[in-house]
Short mmCIF file of C-alpha atoms in Angstrom, two decimals:
data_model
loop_
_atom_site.label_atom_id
_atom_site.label_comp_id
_atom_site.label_asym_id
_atom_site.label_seq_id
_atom_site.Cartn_x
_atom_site.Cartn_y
_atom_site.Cartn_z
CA UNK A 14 11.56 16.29 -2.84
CA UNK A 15 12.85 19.71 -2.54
CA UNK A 16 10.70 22.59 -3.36
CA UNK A 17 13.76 24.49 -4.16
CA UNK A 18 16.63 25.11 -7.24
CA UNK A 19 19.69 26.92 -6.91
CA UNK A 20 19.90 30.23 -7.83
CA UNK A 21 16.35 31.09 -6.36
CA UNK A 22 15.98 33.46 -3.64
CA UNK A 23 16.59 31.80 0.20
CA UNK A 24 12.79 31.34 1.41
CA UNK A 25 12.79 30.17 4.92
CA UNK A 26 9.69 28.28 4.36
CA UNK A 27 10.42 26.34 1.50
CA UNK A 28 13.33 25.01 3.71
CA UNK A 29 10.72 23.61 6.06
CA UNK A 30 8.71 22.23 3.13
CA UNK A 31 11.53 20.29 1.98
CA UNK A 32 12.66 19.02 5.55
CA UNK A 33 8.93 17.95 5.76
CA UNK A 34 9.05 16.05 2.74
CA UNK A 35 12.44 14.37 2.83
CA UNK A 36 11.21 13.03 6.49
CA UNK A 37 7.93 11.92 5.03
CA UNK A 38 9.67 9.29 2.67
CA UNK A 39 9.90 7.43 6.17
CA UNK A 40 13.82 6.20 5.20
CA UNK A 41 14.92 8.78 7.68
CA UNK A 42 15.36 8.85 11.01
CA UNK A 43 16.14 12.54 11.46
CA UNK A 44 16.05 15.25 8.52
CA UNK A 45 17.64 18.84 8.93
CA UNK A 46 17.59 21.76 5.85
CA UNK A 47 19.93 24.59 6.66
CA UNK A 48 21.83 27.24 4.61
CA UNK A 49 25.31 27.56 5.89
CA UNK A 50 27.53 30.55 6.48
CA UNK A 51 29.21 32.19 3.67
CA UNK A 52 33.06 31.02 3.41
CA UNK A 53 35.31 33.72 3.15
CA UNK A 54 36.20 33.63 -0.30
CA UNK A 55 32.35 34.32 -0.95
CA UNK A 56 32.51 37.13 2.02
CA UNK A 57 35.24 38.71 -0.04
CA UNK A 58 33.81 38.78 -3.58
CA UNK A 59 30.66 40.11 -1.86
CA UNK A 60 28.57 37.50 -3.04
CA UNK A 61 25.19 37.06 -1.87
CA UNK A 62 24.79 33.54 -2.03
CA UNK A 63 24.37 30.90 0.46
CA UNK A 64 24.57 27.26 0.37
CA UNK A 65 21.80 24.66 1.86
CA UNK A 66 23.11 21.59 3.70
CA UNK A 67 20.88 18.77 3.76
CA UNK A 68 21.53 15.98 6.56
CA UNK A 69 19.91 12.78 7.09
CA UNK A 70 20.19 9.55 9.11
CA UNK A 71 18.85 6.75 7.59
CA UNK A 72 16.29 4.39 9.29
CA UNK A 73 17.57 0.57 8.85
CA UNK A 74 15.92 -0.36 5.67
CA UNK A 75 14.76 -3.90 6.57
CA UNK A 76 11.69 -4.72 8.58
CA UNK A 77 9.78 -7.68 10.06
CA UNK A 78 6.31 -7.74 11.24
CA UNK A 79 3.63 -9.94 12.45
CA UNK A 80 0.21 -10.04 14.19
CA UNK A 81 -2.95 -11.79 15.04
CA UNK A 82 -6.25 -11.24 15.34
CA UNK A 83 -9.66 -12.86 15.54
CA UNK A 84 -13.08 -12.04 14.40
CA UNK A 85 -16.30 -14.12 14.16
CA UNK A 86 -15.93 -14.63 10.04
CA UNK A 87 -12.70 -15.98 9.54
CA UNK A 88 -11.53 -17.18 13.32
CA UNK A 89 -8.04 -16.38 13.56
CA UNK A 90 -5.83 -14.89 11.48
CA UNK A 91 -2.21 -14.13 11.30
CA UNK A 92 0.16 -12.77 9.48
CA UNK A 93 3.89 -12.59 8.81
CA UNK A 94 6.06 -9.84 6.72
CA UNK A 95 9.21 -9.01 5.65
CA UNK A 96 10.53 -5.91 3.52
CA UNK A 97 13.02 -3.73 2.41
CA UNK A 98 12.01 -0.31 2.33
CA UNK A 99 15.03 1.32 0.84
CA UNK A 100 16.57 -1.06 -1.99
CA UNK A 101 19.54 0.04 -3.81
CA UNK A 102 19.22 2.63 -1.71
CA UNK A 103 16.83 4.75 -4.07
CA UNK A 104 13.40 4.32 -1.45
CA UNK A 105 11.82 1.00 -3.82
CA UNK A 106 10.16 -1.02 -1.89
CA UNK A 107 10.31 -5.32 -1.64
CA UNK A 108 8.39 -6.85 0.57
CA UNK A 109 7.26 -10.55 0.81
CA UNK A 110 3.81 -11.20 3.35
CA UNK A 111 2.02 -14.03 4.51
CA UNK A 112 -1.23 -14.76 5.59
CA UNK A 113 -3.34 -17.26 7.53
CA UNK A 114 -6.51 -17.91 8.58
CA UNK A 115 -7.38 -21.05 11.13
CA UNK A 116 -11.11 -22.00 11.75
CA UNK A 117 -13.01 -20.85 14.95
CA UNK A 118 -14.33 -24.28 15.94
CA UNK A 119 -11.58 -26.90 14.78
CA UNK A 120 -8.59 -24.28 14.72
CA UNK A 121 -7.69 -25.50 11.37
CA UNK A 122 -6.07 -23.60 8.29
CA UNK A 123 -8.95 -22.53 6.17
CA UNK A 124 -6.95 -19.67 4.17
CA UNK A 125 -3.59 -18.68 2.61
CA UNK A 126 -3.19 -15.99 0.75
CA UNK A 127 0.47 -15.10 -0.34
CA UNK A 128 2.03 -11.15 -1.76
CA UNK A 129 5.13 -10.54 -3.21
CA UNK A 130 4.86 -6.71 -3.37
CA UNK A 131 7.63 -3.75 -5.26
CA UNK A 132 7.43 -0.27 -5.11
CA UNK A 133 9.14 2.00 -7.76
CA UNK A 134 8.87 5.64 -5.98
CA UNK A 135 9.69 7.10 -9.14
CA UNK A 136 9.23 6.38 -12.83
CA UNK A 137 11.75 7.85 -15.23
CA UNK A 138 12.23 10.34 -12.64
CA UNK A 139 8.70 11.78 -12.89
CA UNK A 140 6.28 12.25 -9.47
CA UNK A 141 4.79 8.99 -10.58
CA UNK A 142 4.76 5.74 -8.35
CA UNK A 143 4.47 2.52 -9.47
CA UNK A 144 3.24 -0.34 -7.42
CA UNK A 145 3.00 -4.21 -8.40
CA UNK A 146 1.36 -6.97 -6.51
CA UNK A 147 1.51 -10.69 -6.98
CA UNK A 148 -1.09 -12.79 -4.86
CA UNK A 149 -1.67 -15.98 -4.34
CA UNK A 150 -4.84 -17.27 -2.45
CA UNK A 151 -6.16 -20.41 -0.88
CA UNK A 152 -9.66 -20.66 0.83
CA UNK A 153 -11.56 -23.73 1.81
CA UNK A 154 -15.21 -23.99 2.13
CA UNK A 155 -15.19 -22.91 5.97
CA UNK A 156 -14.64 -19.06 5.05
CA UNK A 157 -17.51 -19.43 2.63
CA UNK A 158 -19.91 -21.36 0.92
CA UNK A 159 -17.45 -22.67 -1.56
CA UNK A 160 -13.36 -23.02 -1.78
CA UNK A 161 -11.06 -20.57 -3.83
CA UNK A 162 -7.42 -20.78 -5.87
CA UNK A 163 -7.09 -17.42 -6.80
CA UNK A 164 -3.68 -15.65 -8.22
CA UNK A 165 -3.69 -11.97 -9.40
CA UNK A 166 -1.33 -9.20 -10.81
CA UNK A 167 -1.91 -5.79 -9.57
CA UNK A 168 0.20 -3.07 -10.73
CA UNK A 169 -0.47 0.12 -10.81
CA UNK A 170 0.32 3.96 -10.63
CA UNK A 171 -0.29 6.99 -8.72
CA UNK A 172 0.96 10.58 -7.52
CA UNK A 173 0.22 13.16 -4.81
CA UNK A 174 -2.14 15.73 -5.59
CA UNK A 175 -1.95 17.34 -2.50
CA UNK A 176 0.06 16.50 0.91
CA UNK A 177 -1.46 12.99 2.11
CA UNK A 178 -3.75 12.46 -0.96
CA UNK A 179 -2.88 10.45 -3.57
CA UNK A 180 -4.50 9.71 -7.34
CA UNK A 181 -3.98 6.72 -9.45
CA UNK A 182 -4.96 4.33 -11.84
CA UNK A 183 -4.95 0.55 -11.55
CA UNK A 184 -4.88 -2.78 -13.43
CA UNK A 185 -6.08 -6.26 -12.21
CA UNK A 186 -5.42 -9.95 -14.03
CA UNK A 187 -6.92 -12.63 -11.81
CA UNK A 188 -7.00 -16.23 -12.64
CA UNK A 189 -9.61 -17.98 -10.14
CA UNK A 190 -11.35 -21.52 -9.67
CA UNK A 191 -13.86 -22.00 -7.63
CA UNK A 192 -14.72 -25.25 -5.90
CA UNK A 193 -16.75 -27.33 -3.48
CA UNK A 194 -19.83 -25.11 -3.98
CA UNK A 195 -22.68 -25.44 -1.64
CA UNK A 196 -24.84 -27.87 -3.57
CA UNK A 197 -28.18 -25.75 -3.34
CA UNK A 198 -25.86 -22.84 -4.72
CA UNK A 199 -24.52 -25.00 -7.33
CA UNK A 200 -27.88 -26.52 -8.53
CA UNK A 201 -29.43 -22.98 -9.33
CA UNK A 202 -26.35 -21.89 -11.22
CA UNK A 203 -23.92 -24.72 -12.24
CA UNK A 204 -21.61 -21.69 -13.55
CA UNK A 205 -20.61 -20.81 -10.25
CA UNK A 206 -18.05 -23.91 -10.72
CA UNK A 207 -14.87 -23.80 -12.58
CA UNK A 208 -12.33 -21.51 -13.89
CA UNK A 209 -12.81 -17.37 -14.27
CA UNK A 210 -10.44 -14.69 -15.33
CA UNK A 211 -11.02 -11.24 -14.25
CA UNK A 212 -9.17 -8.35 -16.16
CA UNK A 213 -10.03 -4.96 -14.91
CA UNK A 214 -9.05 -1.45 -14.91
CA UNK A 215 -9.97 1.79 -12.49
CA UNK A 216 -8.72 5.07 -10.69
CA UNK A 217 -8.78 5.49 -7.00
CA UNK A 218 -7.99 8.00 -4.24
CA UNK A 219 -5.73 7.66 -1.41
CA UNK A 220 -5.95 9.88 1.53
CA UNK A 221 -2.76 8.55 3.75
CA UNK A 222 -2.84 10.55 6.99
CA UNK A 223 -0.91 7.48 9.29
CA UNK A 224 2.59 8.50 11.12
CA UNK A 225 4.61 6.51 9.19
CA UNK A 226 4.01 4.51 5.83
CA UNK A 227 5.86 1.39 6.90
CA UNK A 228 5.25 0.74 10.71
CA UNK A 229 1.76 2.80 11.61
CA UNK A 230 1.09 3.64 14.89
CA UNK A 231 -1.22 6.62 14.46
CA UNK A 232 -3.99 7.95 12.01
CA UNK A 233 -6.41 7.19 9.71
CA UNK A 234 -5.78 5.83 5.58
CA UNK A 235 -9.01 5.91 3.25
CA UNK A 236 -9.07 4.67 0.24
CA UNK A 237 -12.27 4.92 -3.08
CA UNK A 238 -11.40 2.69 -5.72
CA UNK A 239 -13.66 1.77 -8.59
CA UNK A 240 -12.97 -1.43 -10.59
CA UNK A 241 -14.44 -2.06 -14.24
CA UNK A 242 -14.01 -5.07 -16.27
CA UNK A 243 -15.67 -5.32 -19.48
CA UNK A 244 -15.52 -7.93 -22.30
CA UNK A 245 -13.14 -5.97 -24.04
CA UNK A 246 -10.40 -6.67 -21.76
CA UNK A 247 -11.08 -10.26 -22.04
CA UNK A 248 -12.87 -10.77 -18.65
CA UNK A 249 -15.29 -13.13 -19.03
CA UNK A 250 -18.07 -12.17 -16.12
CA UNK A 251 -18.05 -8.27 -16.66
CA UNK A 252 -18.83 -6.32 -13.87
CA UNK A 253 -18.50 -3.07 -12.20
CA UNK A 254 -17.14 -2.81 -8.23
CA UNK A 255 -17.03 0.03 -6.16
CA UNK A 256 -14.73 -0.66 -2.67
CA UNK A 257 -14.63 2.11 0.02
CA UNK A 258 -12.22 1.56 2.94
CA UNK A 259 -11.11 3.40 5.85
CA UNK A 260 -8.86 2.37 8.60
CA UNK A 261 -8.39 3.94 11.73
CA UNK A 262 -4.83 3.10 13.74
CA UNK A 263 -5.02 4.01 17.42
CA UNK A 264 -2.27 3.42 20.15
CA UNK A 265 -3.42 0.80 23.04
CA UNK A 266 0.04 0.77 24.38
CA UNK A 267 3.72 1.42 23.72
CA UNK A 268 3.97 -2.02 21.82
CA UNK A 269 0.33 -3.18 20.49
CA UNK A 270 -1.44 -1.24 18.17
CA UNK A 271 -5.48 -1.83 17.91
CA UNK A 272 -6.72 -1.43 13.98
CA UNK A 273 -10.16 -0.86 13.24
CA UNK A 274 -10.91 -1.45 9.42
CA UNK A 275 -14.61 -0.79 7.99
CA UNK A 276 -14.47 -2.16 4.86
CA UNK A 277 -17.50 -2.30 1.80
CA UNK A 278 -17.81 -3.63 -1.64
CA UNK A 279 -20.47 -3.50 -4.19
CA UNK A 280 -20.79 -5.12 -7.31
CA UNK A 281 -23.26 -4.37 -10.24
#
């Protein structure tokens, strides 16, 4: 993360770029880049060198979260996650979340949906990231007009472009069976019954502009992603998706954050 090698000339500024992005790997607490004095054997030799000190304090690398909310859709929903944000002690990322939805009416659980998520900050040592998803989903027929078992792998990779905006490129395996289809749904297409797998591939954008990646309390994060899944791949319903998202974090209070999330998909 620093935008500096020895033997280059001392540039103030790229001092403050590196504290900047040492801090924004969100392990640290507090970051400081400084060159120190000469010692006196370099003072001597009349050498015109310095050397930079880098100091950090480390954040606690566990975490636990949780939340509710409610909306007309879904009733209430709630969720429950815990992660390691700094295994090994190289910044990858483990984190195992929970999810679950109880009917508006009856207050009964209508939908599960399980991740066990890693994060690889850097793949043999290049800017690349590589991220890896494992869901597994559970809706009954109260979400929607029909039930869902649904489990999907989603790894991908990305890297910054610029500061806050990230490229990348995607894969998606998703085993699904649908059940307990409306019946006037089911009579005009009996295919909307059964088992479907889904293998697709896309790019996306990330624009990440929150205050910290693992515990928001501030900013926005936008995301374009574009999913294709052709015959090829051996997806058997090929289609074409294109998801825009944007999610805006603002403070109500010292401990409750309000999230707004505007969130479209379209499928061809």
């Amino acid at each position: 993360e620093l935008p500096f090698k020895g033997g280059e000339p001392l540039d103030p500024d790229a001092l403050l770029r590196g504290q900047s992005n040492v801090y924004g790997l969100g392990l640290f607490r507090s970051v400081t880049i400084r060159p120190l004095q000469p010692d006196p054997m370099q003072r001597a030799a009349k050498l015109d060198t310095r050397d930079i000190a880098v100091s950090v304090a480390e954040k606690p690398p566990g975490s636990i979260q949780w939340g509710a909310g409610y909306n007309t859709r879904d009733g209430v929903r709630t969720f429950g996650e815990i992660s390691n944000n700094n295994l090994q002690g190289l910044g990858r990322r483990l984190s195992l979340r929970g999810e679950i939805s109880l009917d508006s009416t009856s207050f009964n659980p209508n939908e599960y949906i399980g991740t066990i998520g890693f994060v690889e900050p850097r793949v043999a040592d290049t800017k690349w990231r590589l991220r890896s998803d494992l869901i597994v989903q559970k809706s009954t027929r109260s979400v929607d007009q029909f039930s869902l078992e649904r489990l999907a792998f989603v790894p991908a990779i990305d890297r910054e472009l610029v500061p806050d905006l990230r490229a990348g490129l995607a894969f998606q395996a998703e085993q699904s069976r649908t059940f307990d289809v409306a019946s006037d749904v089911l009579a005009f297409n009996p295919r909307d019954e059964g088992r479907l797998l889904t293998i697709s591939l896309g790019p996306f954008l990330i624009f990440d502009g929150r205050d910290d990646a693992f515990i928001p309390r501030r900013g926005v994060y936008d995301s374009l992603r574009l999913r294709v899944a052709p015959s090829e791949l051996g997806s058997e319903v090929p289609f074409v998706k294109l998801q825009v998202q944007h999610t805006h974090y603002v403070p109500v209070a010292d401990d409750v954050i309000f999230v707004y999330s505007a969130r479209g998909g379209w499928a061809l």
